[in-house]
Coordinates of C-alpha atoms in Angstrom, one line a residue:
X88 CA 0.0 0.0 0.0
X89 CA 2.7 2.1 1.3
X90 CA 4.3 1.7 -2.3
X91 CA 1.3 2.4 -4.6
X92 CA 0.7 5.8 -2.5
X93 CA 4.5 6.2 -3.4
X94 CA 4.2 5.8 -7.3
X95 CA 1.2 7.7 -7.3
X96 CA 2.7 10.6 -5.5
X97 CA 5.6 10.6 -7.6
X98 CA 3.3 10.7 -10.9
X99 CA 1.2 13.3 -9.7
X100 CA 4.4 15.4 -8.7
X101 CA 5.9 14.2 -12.5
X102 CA 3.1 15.2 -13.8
X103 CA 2.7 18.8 -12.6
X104 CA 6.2 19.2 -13.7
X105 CA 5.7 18.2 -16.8
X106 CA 2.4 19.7 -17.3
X107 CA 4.1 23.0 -16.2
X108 CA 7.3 22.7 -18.0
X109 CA 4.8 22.0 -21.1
X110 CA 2.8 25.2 -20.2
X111 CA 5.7 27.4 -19.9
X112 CA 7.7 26.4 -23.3
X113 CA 4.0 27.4 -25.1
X114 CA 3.7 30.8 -23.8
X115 CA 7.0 32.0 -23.2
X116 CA 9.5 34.1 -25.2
X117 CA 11.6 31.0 -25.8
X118 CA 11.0 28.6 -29.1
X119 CA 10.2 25.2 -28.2
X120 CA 12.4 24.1 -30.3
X121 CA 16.0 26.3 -29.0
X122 CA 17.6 24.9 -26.0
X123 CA 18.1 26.8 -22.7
X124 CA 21.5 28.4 -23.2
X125 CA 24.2 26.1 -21.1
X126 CA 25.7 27.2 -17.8
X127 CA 29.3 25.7 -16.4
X128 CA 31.6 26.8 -13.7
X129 CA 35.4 27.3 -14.3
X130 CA 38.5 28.6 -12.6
X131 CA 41.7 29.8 -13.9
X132 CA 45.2 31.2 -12.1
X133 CA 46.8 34.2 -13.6
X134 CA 50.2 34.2 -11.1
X135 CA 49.1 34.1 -7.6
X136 CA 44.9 35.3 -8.9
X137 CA 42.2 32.9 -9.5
X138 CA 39.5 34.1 -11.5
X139 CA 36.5 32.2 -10.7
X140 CA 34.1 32.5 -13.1
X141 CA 30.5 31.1 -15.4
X142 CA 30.2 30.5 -18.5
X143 CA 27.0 31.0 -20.5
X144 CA 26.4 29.8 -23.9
X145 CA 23.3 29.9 -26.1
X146 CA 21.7 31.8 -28.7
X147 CA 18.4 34.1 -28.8
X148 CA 15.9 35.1 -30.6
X149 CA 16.1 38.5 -32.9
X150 CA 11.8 38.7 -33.3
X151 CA 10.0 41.1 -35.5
X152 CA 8.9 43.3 -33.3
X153 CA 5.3 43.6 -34.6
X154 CA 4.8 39.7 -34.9
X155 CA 7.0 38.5 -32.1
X156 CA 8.4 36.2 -35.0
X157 CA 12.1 35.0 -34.3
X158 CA 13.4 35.9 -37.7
X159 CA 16.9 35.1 -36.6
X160 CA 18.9 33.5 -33.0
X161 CA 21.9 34.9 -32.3
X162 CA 25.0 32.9 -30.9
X163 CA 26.9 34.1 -27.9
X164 CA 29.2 32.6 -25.5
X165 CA 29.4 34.7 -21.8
X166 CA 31.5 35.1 -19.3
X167 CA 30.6 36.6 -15.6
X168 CA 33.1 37.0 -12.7
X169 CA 31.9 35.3 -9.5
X170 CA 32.4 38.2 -7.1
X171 CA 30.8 39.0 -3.9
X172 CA 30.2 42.7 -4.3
X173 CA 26.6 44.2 -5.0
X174 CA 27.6 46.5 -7.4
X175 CA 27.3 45.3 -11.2
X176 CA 30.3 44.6 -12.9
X177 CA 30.7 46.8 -16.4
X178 CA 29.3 44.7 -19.5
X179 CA 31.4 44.2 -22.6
X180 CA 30.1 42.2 -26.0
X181 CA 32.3 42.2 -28.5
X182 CA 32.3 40.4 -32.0
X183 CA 34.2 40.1 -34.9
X184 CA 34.7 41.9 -38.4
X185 CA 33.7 41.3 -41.8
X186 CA 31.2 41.8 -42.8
X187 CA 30.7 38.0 -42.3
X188 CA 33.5 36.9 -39.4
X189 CA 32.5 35.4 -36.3
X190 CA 33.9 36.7 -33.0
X191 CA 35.7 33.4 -32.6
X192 CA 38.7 35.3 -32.5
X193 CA 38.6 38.1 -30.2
X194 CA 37.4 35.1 -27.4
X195 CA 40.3 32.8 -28.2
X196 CA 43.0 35.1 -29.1
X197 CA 42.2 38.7 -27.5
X198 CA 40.0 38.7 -24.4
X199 CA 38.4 35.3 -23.2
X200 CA 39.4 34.1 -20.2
X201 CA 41.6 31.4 -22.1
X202 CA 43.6 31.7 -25.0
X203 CA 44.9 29.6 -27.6
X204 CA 48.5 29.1 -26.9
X205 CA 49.9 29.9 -30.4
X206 CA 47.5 31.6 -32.8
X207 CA 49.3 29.6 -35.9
X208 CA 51.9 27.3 -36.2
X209 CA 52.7 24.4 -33.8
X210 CA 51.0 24.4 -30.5
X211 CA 47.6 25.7 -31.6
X212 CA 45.9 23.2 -30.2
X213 CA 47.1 23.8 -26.6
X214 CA 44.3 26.5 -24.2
X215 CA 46.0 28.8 -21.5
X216 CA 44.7 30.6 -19.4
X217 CA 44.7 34.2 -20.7
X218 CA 46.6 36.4 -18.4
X219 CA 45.6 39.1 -20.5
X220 CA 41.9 38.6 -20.6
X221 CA 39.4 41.4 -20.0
X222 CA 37.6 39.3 -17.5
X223 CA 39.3 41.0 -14.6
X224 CA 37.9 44.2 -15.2
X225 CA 34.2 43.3 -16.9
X226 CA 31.8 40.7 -17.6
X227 CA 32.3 39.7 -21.2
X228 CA 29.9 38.5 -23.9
X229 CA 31.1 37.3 -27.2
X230 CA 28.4 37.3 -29.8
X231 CA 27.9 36.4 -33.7
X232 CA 26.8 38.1 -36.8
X233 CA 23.6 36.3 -37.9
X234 CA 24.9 33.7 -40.5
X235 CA 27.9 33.1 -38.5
X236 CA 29.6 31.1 -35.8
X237 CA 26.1 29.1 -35.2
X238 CA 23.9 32.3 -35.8
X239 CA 21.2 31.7 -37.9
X240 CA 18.5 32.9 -39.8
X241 CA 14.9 30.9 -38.9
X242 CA 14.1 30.7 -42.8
X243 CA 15.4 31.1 -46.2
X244 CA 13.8 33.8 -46.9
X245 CA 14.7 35.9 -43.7
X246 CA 18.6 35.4 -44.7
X247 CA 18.8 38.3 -46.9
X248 CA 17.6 40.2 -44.5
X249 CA 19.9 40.5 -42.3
X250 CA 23.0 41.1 -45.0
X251 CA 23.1 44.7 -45.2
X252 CA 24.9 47.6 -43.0
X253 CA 21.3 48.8 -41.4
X254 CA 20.0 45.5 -40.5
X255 CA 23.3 44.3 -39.0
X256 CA 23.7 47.8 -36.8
X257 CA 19.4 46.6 -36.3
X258 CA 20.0 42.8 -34.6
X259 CA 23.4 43.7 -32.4
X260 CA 21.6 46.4 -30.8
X261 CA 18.7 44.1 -30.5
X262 CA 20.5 41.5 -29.2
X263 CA 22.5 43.9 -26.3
X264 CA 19.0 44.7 -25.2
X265 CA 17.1 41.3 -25.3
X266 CA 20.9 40.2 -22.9
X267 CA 20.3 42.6 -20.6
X268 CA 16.6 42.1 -20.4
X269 CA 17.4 38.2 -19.6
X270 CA 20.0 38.3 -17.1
X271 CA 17.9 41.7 -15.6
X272 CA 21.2 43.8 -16.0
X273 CA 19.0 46.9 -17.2
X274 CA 21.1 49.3 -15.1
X275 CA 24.4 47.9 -16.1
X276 CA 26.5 50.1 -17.6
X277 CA 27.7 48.7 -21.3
X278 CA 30.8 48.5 -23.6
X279 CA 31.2 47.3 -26.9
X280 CA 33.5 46.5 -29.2
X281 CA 34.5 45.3 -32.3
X282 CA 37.6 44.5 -34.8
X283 CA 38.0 45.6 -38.8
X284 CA 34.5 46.0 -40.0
X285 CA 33.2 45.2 -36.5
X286 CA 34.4 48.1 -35.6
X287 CA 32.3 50.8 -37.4
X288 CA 29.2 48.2 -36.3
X289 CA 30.3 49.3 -33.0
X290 CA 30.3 52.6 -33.9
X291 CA 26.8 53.0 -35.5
X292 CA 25.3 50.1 -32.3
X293 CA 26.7 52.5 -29.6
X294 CA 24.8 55.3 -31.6
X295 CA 21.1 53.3 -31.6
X296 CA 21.7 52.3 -28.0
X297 CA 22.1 55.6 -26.8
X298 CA 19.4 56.6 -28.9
X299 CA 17.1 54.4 -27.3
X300 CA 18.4 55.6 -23.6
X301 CA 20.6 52.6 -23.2
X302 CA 23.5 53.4 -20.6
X303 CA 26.4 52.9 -23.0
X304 CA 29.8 53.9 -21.3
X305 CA 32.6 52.9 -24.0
X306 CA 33.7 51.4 -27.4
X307 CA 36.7 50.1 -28.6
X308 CA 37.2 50.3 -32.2
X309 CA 39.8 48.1 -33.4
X310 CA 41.7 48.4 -36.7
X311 CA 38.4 49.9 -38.6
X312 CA 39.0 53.2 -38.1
X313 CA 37.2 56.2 -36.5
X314 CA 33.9 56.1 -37.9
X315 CA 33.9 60.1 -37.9
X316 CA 31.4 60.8 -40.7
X317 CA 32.4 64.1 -40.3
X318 CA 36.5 63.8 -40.4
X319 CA 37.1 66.0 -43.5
X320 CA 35.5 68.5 -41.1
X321 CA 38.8 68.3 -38.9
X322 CA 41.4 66.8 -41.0
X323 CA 41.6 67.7 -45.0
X324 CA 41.1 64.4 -47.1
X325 CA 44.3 65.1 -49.1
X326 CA 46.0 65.9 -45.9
X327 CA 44.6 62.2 -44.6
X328 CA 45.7 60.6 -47.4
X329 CA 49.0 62.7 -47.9
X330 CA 50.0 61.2 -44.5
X331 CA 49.8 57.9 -45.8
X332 CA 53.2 58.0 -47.0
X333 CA 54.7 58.2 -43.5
X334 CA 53.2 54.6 -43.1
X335 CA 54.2 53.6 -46.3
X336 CA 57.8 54.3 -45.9
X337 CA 58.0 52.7 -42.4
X338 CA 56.9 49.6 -44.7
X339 CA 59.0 49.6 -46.9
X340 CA 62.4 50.5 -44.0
X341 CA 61.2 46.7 -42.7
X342 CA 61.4 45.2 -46.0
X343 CA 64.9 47.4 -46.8
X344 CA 63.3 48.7 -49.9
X345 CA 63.6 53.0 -48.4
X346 CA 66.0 55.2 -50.4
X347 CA 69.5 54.2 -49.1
X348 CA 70.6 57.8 -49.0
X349 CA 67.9 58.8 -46.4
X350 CA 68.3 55.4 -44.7
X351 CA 69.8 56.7 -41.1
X352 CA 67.3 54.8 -39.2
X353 CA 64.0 54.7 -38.8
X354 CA 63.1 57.7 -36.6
X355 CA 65.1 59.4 -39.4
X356 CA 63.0 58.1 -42.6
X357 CA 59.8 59.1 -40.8
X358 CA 60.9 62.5 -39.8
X359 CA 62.2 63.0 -43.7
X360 CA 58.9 61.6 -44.6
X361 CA 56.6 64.0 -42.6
X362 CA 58.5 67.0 -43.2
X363 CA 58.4 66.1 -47.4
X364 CA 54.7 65.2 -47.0
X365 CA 53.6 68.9 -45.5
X366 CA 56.0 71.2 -47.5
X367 CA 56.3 69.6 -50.6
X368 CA 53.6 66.7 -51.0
X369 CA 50.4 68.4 -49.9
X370 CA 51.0 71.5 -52.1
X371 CA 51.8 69.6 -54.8
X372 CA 48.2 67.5 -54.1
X373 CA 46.5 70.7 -53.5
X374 CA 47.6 72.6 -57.0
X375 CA 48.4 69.1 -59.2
X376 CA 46.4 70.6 -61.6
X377 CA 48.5 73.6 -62.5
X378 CA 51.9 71.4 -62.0
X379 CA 53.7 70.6 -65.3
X380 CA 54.9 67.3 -66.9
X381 CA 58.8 68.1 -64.7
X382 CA 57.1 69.0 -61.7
X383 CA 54.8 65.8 -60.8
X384 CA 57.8 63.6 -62.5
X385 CA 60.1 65.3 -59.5
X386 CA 57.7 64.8 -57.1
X387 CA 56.5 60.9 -58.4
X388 CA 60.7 60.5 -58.0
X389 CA 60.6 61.7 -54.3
X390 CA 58.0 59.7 -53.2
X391 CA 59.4 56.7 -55.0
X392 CA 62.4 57.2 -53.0
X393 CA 60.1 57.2 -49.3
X394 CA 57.9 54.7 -50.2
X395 CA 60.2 52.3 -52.4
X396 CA 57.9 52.0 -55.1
X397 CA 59.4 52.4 -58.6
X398 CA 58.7 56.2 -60.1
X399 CA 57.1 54.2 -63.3
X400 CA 54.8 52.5 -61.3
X401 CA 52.8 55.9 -59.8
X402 CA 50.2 57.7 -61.2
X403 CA 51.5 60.8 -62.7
X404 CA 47.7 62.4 -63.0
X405 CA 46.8 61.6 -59.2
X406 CA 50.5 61.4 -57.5
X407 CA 48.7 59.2 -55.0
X408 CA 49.6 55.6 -54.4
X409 CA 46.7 53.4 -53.7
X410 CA 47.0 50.5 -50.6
X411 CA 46.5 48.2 -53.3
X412 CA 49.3 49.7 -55.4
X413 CA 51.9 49.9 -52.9
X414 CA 51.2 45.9 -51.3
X415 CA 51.4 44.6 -55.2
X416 CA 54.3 46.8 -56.4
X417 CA 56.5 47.0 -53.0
X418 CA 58.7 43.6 -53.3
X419 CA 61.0 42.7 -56.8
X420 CA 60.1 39.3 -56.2
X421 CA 56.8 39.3 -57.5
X422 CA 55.1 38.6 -54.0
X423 CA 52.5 40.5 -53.0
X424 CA 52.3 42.2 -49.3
X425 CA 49.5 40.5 -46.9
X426 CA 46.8 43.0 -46.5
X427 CA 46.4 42.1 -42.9
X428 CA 49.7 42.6 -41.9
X429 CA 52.4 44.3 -44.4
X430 CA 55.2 42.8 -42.4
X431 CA 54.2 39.5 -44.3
X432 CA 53.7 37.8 -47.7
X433 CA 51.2 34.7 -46.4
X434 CA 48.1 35.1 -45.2
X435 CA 47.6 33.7 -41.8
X436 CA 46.8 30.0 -41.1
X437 CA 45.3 29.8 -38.0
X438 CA 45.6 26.5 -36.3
X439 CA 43.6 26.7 -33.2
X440 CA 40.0 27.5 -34.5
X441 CA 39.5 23.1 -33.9
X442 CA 40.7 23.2 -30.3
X443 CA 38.2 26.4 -29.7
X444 CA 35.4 24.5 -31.3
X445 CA 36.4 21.4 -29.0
X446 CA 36.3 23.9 -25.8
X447 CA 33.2 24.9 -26.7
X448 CA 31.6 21.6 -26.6
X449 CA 33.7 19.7 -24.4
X450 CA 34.7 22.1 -21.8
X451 CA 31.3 25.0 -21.7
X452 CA 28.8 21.7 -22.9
X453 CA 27.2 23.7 -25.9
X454 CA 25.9 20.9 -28.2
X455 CA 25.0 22.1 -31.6
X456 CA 24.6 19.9 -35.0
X457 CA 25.2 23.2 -36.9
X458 CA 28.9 23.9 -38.6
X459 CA 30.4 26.6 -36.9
X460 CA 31.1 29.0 -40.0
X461 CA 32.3 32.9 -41.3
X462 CA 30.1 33.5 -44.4
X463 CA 32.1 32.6 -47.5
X464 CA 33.0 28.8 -46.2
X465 CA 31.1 25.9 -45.3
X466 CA 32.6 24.2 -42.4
X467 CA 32.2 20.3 -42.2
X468 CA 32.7 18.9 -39.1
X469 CA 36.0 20.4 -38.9
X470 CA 37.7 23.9 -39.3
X471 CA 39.4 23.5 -42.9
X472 CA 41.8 27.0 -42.4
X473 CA 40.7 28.3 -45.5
X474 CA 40.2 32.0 -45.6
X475 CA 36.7 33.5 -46.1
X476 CA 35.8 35.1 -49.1
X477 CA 36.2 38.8 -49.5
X478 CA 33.3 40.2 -48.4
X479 CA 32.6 41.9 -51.5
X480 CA 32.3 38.4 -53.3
X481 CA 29.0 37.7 -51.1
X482 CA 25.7 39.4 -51.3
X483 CA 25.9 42.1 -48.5
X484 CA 23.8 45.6 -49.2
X485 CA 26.0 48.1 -48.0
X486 CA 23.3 51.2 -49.0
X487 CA 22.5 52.8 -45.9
X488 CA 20.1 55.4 -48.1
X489 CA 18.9 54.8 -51.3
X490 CA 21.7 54.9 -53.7
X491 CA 21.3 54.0 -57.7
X492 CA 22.6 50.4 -58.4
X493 CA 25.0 51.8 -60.8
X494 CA 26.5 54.0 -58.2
X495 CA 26.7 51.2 -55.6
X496 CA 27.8 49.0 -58.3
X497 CA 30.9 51.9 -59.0
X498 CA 31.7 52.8 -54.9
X499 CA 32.0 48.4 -54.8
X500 CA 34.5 48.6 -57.7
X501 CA 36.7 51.3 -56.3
X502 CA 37.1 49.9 -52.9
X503 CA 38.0 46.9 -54.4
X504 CA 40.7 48.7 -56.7
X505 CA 41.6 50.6 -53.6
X506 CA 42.2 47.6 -51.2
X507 CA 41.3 49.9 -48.1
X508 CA 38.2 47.8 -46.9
X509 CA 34.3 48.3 -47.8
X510 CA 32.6 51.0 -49.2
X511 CA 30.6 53.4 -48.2
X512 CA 27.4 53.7 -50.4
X513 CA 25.0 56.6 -49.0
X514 CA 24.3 58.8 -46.5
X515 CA 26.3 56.8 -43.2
X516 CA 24.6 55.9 -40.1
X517 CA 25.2 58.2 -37.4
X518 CA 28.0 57.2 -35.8
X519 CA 31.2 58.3 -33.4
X520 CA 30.5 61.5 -33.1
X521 CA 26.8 61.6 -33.2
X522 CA 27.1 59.1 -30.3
X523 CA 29.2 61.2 -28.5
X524 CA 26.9 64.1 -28.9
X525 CA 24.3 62.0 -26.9
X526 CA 26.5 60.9 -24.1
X527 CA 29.5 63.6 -24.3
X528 CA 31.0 61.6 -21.0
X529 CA 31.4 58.2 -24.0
X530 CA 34.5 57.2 -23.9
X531 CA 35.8 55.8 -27.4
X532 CA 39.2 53.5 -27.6
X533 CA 40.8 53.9 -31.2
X534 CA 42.9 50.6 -31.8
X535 CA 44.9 51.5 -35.3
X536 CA 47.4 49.1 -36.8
X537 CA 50.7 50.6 -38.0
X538 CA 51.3 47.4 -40.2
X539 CA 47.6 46.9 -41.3
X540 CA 47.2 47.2 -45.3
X541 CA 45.8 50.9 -45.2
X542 CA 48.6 52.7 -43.4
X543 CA 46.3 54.9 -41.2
X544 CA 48.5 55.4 -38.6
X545 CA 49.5 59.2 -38.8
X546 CA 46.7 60.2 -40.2
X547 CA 44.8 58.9 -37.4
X548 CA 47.3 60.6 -35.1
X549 CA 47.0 63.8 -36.7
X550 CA 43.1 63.8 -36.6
X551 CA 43.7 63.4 -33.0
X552 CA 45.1 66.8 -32.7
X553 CA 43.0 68.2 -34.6
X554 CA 39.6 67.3 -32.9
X555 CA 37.4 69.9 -31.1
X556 CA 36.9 69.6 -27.7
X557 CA 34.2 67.4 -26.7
X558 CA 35.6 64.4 -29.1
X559 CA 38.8 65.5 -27.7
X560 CA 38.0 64.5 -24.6
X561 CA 36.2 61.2 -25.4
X562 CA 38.5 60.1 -27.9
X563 CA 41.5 58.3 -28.1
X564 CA 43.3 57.1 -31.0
X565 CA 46.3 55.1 -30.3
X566 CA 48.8 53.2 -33.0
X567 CA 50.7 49.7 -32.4
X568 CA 53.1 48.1 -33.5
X569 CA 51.2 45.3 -35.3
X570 CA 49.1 44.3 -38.0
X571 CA 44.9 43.9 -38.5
X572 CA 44.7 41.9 -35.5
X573 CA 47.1 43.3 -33.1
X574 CA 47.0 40.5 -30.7
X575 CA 48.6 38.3 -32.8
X576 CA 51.8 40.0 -32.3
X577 CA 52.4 38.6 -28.9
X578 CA 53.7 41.6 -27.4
X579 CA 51.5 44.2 -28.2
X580 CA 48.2 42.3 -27.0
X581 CA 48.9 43.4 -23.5
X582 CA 49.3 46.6 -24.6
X583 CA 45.9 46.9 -26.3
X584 CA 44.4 44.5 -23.4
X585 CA 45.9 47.1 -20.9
X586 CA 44.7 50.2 -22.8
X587 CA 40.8 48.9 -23.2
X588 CA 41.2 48.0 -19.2
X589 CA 42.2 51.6 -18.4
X590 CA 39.7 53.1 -20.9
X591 CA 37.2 50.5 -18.7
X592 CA 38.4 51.7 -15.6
X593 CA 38.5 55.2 -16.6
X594 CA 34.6 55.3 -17.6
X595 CA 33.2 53.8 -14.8
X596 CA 35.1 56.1 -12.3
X597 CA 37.2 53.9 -10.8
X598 CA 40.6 55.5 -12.4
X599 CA 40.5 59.4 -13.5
X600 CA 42.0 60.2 -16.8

């Protein structure tokens, strides 16, 4: 007897659980079909600290607003510092570039709390704890671009949706609000970030959360430059460009190809360089159309002789050497310059994207029968280290205001010519500056690459001085000694790691400036 009133407590217990479990998978916010996101516990030692720590990974839904629809579910992986103070810890998602990269790398190599132990090469298979990681100072949240990582669209036809500038800018700021909304963190204070093409998403994101009274506190805007829609405001674009050529020639000293009569160093050739570039270069760029046939030859022959390309080889009618130009024409050998990094001739192989994928499954218990993928490769199973396609060779609307196909079609071809990243086809999102305008106390961490393909570096520098007050004071544009991804030059990713901690520290009061 005892037993039967057993059993037939435990089915009546089973059976509210289930009916409730049933119950709440119907009418809540979640999909039947999308698994709870995953929660594990984990503990690393950096020296004599131990981070303790959880890890949260799942995806969520990205709804249209007027049908509750989930058009799309997002990917993120999470990590939260166990700590035993009340007051929140700052909030920091970050992703990756593209368009059409998934944030993969700036978990692995940059800021999670472990890191692959070599980036390529032997050994990527080995996880360390990151000693560097961002962790110490915020909560992190790594997050995907829909259509990669395992970010999805919900149907075929809801893919094309999200490929274009507005709707990308659309779903992250979507997705930091639907987080926060979750994990009730409404009153934590936010940070974002993002590398390449990730990084003007950050821009135009920290823009439409502010807009929508979101309490933004910082970006970091790695190797994508400023997103200043108004920068010719502050710095001339022949002056921007013009400056190019200091970046160029510091190029060229590493590969030994810098006019051996100026070659004292290289303090030397960029002090030469900067001093050619304002009294002879911009003039010349300024009045090219009054010089004659001797003059631009002479001044084609000087900035052969800073940037090592051969006189025959620039444009007479422009005197301006394009990225493109100077990464194909720089070398005798007939190898071209890696875009990413102009220190090298191969492109990156990564080797540690498998023992990620394996941590991910294994180690944080996220279960998925999806390929974790960039758009532009298929993964099977297994990471195959082939590079992505450009991201001009995949559908991706860049028009952020109605713009004629045969312009877009044009503003595509040039940046390709160029080789100085994707286009900008309309009237841009508001940005940088417009964000600042709506928090002025933003604070905005410029990460530019001195050996990435577009040789920004003193331009950005000299935009710095030249910025009015209020971005003044909320910017801060800083060059390293590195290419596209600056972390993978071992050394300088404690620099940048140390600079987005103090620009972390300084926004939430706990440092002053």
């Amino acid at each position: 007897m005892k037993r039967e009133r057993a059993s037939h407590l435990y089915k009546s217990i089973t059976g509210g659980i289930c009916y409730l479990i049933f119950n709440f998978l119907i009418n809540s916010n979640v999909a039947a079909h999308e698994p709870a996101p995953v929660l594990t516990h984990h503990q690393i030692s950096i020296g004599k600290q131990k981070l303790k720590y959880s890890a949260e990974v799942g995806r969520l839904p990205i709804r249209d607003d007027a049908t509750g629809e989930a058009h799309a579910y997002m990917f993120y992986t999470a990590y939260r510092l166990k700590t035993d103070s009340e007051t929140p810890r700052p909030l920091l998602f970050l992703w990756g570039g593209g368009p059409g990269g998934w944030s993969l790398n700036m978990n692995f190599e940059f800021a999670g709390p472990v890191r692959s132990k070599t980036i390529y090469g032997p050994g990527g298979g080995e996880l360390v704890p990151n000693e560097d990681t961002l962790l110490s100072v915020a909560d992190l949240v790594f997050v995907d671009q829909i259509g990669t990582g395992y970010s999805r669209a919900t149907k075929t036809e809801y893919i094309e949706e999200f490929q274009s500038t507005i709707n990308d800018t659309r779903s992250f700021a979507e997705f930091i609000r639907l987080w926060r909304v979750r994990h009730r963190l409404e009153e934590t204070r936010i940070f974002i970030g993002g590398i390449s093409w990730g990084a003007p998403r950050a821009a135009t994101v920290s823009y439409s959360l502010l807009e929508k009274g979101l309490p933004l506190a910082g970006a970091v805007l790695i190797t994508g430059e400023t997103s200043l829609n108004s920068r010719s405001k502050y710095i001339s674009d022949i002056e921007f460009e013009a400056l190019r050529v200091i970046g160029m020639s510091e190029v060229a000293f590493f590969h030994s190809k810098t006019d051996t009569k100026a070659d004292h160093g290289l303090r030397e050739i960029k002090r030469a360089a900067r001093e050619w570039v304002y009294k002879i270069y911009i003039p010349a760029l300024e009045n090219i159309s009054s010089l004659t046939l001797s003059e631009k030859q002479n001044i084609a022959a000087q900035l052969a002789g800073f940037t090592g390309i051969s006189q025959e080889k620039i444009n007479l009618q422009t005197l301006v050497i394009l990225p493109s130009e100077f990464r194909k024409y720089l070398l005798d050998d007939g190898k071209v310059l890696y875009g990413s990094d102009t220190r090298r001739t191969e492109r990156y192989k990564t080797t540690y994207v498998n023992a990620a994928l394996n941590s991910i499954k294994s180690d944080l218990g996220y279960i998925s029968d999806l390929n974790y993928r960039q758009i532009g490769e298929r993964l099977i199973g297994y990471y195959t280290g082939e590079q992505p396609k450009s991201p001009m060779q995949f559908p991706w609307d860049y028009a952020t205001s109605p713009v004629p196909k045969e312009e877009a079609d044009r503003l595509i071809a040039n940046a390709i010519a160029r080789g100085a990243g994707p286009p900008t086809i309309g009237t841009p999102l508001s940005g940088t500056e417009e964000a600042i305008g709506l928090n002025p106390d933003l604070k905005v961490l410029v990460v530019i690459a001195r050996f990435d393909g577009e040789s920004t570096c003193e331009s950005n520098l000299a935009l710095q001085d030249k910025l009015p007050g209020t971005l003044s004071k909320a910017m801060t544009i800083k060059c390293y000694n590195a290419g596209h991804s600056p972390w993978r030059t071992p050394s300088v990713r404690k620099e940048v790691s140390d600079d987005v901690k103090k620009m972390l520290l300084e926004a939430t009061g706990v440092i002053k400036k």
